[in-house]
Short mmCIF file of C-alpha atoms in Angstrom, two decimals:
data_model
loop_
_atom_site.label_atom_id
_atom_site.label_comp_id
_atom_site.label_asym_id
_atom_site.label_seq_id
_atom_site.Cartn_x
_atom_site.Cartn_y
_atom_site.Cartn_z
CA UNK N 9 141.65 118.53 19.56
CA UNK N 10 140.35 117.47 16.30
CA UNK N 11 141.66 114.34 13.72
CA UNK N 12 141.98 116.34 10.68
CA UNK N 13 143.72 113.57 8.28
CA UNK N 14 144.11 109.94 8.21
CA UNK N 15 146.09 108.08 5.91
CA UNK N 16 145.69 104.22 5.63
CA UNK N 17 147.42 101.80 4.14
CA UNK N 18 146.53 97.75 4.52
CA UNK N 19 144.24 97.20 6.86
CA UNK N 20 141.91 94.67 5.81
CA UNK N 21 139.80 95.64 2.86
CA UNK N 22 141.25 99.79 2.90
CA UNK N 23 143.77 99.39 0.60
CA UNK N 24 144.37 102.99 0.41
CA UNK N 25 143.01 105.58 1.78
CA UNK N 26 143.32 109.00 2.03
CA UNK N 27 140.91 111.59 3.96
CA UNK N 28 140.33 114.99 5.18
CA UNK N 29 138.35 115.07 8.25
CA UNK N 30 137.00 119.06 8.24
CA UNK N 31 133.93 118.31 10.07
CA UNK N 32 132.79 118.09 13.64
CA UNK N 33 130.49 115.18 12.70
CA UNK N 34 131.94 112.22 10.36
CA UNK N 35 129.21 110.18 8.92
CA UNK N 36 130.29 107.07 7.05
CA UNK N 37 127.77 104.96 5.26
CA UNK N 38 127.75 101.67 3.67
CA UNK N 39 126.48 98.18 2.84
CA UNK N 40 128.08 95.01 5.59
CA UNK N 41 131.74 94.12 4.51
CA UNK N 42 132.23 97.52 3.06
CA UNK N 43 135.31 98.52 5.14
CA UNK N 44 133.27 101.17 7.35
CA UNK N 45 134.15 99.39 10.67
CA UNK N 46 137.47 99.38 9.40
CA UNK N 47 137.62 102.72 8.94
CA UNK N 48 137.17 102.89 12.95
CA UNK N 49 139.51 100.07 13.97
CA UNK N 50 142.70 102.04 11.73
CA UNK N 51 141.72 105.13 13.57
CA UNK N 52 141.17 103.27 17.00
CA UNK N 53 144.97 101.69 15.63
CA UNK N 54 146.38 104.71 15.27
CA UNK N 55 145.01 106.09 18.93
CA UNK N 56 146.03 103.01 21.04
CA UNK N 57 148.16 100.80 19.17
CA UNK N 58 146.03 98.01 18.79
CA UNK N 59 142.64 96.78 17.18
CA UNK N 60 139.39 97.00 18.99
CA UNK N 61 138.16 93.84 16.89
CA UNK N 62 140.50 91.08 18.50
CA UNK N 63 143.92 90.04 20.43
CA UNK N 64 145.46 88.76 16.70
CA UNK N 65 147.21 91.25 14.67
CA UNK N 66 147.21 88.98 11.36
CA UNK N 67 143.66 89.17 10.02
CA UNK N 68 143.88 93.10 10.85
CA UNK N 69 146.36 93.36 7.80
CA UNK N 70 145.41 93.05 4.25
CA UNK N 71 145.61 89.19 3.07
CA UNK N 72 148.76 89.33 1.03
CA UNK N 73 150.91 92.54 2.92
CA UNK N 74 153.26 92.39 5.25
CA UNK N 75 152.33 95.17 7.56
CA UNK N 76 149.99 97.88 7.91
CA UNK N 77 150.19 102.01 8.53
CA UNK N 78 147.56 104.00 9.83
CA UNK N 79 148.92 107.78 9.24
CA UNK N 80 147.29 111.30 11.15
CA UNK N 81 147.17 114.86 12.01
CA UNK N 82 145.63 116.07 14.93
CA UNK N 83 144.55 120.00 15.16
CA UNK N 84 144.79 121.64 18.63
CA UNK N 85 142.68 124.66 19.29
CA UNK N 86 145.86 126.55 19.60
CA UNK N 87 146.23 126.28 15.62
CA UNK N 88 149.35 123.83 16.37
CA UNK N 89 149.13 119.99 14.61
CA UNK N 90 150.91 117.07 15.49
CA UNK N 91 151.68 114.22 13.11
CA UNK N 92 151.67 110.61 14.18
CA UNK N 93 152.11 107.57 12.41
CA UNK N 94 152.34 103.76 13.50
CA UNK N 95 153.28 99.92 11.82
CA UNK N 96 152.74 96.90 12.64
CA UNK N 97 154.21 94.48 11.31
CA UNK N 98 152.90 90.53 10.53
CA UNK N 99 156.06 89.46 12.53
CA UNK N 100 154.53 91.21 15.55
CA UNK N 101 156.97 94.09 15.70
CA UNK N 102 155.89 97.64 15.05
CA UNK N 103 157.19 101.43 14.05
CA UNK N 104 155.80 104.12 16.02
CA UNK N 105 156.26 108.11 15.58
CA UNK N 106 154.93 110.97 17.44
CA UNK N 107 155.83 114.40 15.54
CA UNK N 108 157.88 113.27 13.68
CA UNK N 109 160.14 111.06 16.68
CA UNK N 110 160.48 107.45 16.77
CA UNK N 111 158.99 106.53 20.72
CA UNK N 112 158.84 103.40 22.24
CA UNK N 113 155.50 103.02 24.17
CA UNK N 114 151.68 103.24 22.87
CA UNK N 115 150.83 105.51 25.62
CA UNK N 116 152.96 108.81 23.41
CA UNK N 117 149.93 107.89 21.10
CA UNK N 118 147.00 108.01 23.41
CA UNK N 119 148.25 111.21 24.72
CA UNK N 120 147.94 112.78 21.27
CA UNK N 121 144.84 111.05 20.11
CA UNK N 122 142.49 109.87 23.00
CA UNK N 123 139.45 108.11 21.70
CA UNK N 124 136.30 106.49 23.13
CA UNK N 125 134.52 103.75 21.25
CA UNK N 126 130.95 103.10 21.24
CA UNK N 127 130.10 99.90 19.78
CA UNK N 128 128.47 96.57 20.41
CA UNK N 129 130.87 95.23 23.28
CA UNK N 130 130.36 98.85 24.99
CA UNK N 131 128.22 97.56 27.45
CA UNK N 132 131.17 94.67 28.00
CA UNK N 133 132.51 97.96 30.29
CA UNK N 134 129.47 96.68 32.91
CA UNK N 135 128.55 92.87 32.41
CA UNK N 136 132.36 91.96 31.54
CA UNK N 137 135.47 90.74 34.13
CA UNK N 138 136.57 93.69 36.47
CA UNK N 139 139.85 94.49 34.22
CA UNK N 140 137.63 96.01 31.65
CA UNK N 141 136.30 98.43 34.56
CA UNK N 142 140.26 99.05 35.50
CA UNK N 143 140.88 99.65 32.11
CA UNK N 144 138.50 102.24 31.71
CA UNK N 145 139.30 103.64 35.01
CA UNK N 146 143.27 103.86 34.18
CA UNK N 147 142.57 105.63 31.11
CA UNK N 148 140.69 108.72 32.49
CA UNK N 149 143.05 109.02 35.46
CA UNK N 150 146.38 108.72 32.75
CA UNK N 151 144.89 111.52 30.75
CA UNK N 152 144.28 113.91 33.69
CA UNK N 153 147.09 112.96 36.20
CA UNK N 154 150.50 113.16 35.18
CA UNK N 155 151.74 111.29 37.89
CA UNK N 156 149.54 108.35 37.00
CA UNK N 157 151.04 106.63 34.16
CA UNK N 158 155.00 106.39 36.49
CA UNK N 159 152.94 104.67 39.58
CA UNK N 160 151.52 102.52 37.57
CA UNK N 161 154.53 101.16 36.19
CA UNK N 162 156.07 100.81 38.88
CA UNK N 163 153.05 99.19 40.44
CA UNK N 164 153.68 96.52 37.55
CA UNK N 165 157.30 96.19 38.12
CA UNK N 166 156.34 95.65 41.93
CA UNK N 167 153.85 93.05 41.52
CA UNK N 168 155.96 90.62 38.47
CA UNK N 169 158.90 90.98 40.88
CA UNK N 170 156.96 90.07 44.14
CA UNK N 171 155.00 87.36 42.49
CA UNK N 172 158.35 85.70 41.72
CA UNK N 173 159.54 85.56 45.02
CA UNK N 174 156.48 84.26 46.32
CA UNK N 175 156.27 81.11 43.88
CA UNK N 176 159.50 80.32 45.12
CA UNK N 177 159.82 77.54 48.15
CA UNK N 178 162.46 79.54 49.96
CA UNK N 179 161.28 82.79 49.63
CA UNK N 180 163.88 85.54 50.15
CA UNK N 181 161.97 87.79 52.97
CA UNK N 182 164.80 90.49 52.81
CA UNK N 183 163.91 91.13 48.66
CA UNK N 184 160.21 90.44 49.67
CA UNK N 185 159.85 93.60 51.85
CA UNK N 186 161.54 95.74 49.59
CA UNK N 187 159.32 95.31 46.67
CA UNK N 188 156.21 95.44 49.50
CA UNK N 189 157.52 98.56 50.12
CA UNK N 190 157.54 100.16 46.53
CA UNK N 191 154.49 98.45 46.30
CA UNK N 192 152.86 100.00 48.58
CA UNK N 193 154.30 103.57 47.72
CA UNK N 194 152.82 103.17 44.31
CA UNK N 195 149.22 101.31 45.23
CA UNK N 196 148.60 104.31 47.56
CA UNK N 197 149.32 107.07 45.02
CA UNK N 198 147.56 104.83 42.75
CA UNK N 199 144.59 104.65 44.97
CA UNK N 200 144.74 108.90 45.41
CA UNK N 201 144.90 109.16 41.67
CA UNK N 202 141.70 107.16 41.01
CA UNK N 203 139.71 108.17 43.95
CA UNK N 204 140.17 112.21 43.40
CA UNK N 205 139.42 110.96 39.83
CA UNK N 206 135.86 109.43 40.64
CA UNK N 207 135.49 112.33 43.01
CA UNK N 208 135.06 114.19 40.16
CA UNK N 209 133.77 111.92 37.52
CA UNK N 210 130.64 110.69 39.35
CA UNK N 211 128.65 114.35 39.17
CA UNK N 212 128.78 114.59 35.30
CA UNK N 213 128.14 110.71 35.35
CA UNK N 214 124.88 111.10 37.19
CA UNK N 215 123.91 114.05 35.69
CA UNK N 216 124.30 112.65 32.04
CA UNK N 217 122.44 109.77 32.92
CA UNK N 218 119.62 111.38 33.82
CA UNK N 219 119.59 112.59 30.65
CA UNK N 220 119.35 108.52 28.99
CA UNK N 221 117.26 106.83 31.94
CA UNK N 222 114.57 108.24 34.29
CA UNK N 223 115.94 106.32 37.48
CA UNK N 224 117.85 109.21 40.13
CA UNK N 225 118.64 106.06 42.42
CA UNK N 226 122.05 104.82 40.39
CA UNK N 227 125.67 105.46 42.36
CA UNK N 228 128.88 104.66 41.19
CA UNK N 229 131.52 102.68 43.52
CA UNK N 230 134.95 102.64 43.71
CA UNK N 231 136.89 99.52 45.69
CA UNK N 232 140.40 100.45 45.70
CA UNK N 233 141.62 96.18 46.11
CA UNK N 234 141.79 96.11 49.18
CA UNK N 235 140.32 96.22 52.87
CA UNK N 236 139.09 100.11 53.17
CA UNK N 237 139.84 100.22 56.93
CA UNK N 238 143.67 99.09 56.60
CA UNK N 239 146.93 100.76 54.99
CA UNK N 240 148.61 98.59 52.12
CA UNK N 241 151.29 97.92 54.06
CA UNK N 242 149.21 95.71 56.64
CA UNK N 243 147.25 94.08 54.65
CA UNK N 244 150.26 92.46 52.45
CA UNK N 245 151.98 91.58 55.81
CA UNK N 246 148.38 89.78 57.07
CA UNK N 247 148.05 88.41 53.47
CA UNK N 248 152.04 87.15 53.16
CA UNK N 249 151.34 83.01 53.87
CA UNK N 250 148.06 83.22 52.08
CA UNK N 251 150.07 84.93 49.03
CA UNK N 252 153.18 82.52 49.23
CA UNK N 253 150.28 79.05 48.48
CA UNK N 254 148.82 80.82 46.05
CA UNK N 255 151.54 82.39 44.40
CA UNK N 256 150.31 85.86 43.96
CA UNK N 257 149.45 89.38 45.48
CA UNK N 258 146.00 88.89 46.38
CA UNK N 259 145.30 92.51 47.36
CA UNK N 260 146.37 95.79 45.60
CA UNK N 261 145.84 98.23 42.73
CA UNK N 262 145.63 95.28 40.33
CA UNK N 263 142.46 94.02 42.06
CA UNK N 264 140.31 97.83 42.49
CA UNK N 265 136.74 97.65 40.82
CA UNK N 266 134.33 99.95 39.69
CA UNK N 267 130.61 99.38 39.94
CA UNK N 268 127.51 101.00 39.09
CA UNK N 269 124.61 100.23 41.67
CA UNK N 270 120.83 100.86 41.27
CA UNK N 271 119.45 101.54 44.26
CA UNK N 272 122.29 99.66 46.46
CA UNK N 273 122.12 96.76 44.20
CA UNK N 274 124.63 96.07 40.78
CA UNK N 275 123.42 97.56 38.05
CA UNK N 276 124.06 94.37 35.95
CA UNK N 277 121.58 92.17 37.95
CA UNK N 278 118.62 95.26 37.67
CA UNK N 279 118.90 96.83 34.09
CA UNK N 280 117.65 95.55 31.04
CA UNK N 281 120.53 95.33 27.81
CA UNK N 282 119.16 98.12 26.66
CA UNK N 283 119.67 100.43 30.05
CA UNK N 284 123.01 98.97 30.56
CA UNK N 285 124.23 100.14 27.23
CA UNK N 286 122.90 103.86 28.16
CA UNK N 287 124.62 103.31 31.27
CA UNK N 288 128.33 102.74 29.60
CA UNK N 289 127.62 105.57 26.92
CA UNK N 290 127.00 108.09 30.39
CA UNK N 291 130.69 106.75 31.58
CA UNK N 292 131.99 107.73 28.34
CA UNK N 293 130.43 111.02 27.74
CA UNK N 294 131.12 111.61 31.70
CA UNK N 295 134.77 110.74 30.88
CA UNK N 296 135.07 112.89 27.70
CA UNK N 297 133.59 115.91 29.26
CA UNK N 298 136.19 115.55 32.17
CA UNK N 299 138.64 115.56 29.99
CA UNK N 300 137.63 119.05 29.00
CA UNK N 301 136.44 120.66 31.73
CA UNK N 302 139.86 119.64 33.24
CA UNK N 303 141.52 121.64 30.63
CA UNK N 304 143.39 118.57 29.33
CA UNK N 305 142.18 118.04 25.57
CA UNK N 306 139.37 116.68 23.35
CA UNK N 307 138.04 113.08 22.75
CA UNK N 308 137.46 111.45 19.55
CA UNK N 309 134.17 109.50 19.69
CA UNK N 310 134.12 106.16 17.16
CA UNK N 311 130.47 104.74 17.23
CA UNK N 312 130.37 102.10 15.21
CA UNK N 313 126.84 101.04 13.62
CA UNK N 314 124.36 103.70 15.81
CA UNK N 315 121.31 102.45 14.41
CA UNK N 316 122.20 98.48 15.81
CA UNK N 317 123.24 100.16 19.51
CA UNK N 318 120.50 102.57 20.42
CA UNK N 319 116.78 102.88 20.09
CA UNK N 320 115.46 106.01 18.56
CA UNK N 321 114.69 108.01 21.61
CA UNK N 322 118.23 107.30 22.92
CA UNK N 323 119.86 107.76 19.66
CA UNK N 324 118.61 111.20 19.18
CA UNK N 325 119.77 112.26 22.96
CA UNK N 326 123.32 110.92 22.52
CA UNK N 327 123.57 112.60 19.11
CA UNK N 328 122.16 115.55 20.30
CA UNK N 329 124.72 115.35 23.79
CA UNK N 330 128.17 114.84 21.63
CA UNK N 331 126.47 117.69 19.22
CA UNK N 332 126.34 120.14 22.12
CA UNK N 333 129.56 119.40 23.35
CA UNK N 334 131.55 119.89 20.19
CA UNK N 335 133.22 116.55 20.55
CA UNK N 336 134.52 115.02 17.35
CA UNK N 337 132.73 111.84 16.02
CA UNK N 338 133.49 109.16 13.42
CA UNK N 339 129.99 107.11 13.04
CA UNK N 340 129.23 104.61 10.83
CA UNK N 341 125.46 102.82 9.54
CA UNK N 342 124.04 100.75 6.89
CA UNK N 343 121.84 103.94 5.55
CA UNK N 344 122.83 107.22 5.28
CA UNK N 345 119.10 108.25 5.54
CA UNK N 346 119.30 107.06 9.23
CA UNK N 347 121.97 108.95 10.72
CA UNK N 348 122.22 112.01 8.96
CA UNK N 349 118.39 113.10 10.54
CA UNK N 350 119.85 113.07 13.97
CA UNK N 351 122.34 115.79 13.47
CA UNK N 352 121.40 119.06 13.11
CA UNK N 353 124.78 120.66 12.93
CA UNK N 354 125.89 122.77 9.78
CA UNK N 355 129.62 120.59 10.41
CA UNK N 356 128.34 117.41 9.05
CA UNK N 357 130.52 115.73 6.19
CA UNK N 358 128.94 112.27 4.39
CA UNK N 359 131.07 109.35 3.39
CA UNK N 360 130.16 106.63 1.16
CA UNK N 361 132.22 103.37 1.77
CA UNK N 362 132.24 100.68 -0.73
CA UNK N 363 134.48 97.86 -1.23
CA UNK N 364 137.14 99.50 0.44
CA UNK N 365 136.85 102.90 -1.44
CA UNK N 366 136.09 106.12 0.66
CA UNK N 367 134.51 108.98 -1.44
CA UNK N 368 132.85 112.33 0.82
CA UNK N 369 129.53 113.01 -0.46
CA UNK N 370 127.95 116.40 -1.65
CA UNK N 371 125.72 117.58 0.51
CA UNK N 372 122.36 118.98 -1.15
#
């Protein structure tokens, strides 16, 4: 899978823009404020629905227009392409299209377009609240599982439903059970899903990290949300008067975590900034070759600003690792000079962004 055109229209300072992606490597280069990060958040836009920047749609579109449109074409090594196009609107409502059909839910895009995004709240995946770990998780396990994505909805459904009858004062046990039940069908596929997905996700983890850190003690931990020893079902009837005075499901899907330990301790309270950062790249790269080896598609890697994330040493192995592993990548810097160095492949296109303008380079 390969992004081989973006069109963009609106968001901040791109005006206009028009490109032809016909390189593995996509090097954009540029002074602060020149739109490059922008560049990134219409493609991450396009891919998920939403920008990577902040919760407020407004300052994503261009001062003085009404919405925004992020346009693409994605390539599938079986010579087939797939168009896909999305607006959003300042009003908060939005237009999406998936070849060339109107669909409803952001998740028709991610299937087409899945991205990861290495910037400077990557390492926000390890020191950040535990939904930013489920986040992460849900995404590899909805790319490889189709099962996934239904369970999970109805997991949702379960849990606003539930949560309603338990902030009531006469709670309605009959209509209680029956959305314990579903619950508990869909936490325990759920909880299948994720752990067959961490199953295999943890080798190529450990294996690219040894690649980043010399440390072989690091183990990653999966806590499904709740007690290890007990079904679902029990622990929601143990938990039921404990839920009803606190008005929520205490236990379930919505509360797994996802840890990375160093040598039986958190990985967050023993690694230096630095380390940590090398440990959220591995997850990434461990997630994106997954995705392959699973047979299920390509990632498109945004790294926004390499030379600000990683040292030398560790720039020139992740370069080198998303180089050898043919994944697509959108990177931006200040200086050309320091990116282009670390790539040695002949697929390597130059942008220079300024003021919003986008022009490929020639390469001497």
């Amino acid at each position: 899978m390969s992004l081989s055109r973006i069109e963009i229209r609106n968001i901040r300072n791109l005006r206009s823009v028009s490109l032809h992606l016909t390189s593995q490597i996509n090097l954009f280069y540029g002074n602060n404020g020149s739109g490059k990060t922008s560049l990134l958040e219409a493609v991450y836009l396009l891919g998920l629905g939403r920008s990577f920047r902040g919760a407020k749609l407004g300052p994503v579109i261009s001062h003085d227009a009404d919405d925004c449109t992020v346009f693409g074409q994605v390539e599938e090594l079986s010579g087939s392409a797939t168009p896909l196009g999305i607006v959003r609107n300042r009003d908060g409502s939005r237009e999406v299209r998936v070849a060339g059909e109107a669909v409803q839910h952001l998740s028709e895009l991610a299937k087409v377009l899945p991205l990861q995004l290495i910037n400077t709240d990557s390492i926000r995946l390890l020191t950040g609240p535990p939904e930013n770990r489920r986040r992460f998780l849900n995404w590899g396990v909805f790319h490889v599982e189709p099962g996934f994505h239904t369970a999970w909805k109805l997991s949702q459904q379960c849990l606003k439903q539930r949560n309603v009858l338990l902030r009531d004062a006469k709670i309605d046990s009959a209509q209680l059970d029956v959305w314990s039940r579903e619950l508990v069908k869909a936490g325990e596929a759920i909880d299948q899903y994720r752990s067959g997905y961490i199953a295999s996700l943890n080798p190529l983890f450990q294996s690219l990290l040894s690649n980043l850190i010399e440390d072989d003690g690091f183990t990653l931990t999966y806590y499904r949300g709740w007690d290890g020893l007990a079904g679902l079902a029990d622990v929601l009837a143990t938990d039921v008067e404990m839920d009803a005075r606190r008005g929520y499901t205490q236990h379930g899907p919505q509360r797994a975590e996802l840890r990375v330990l160093v040598d039986q301790r958190d990985a967050v309270d023993v690694l230096s900034r630095g380390e940590l950062k090398m440990v959220a790249c591995a997850l990434m790269l461990a997630q994106a070759h997954l995705f392959r080896q699973l047979g299920t598609g390509d990632c498109l890697f945004l790294i926004d600003d390499l030379s600000s994330e990683l040292d030398l040493e560790h720039r020139r192995e992740m370069c080198r690792i998303l180089e050898d592993h043919d994944h697509q990548v959108l990177v931006t810097n200040v200086e050309q000079a320091d990116i282009a160095k670390y790539w040695a492949s002949a697929e390597l296109a130059v942008f220079h962004v300024e003021h919003g303008v986008i022009k490929l380079q020639e390469m001497k």
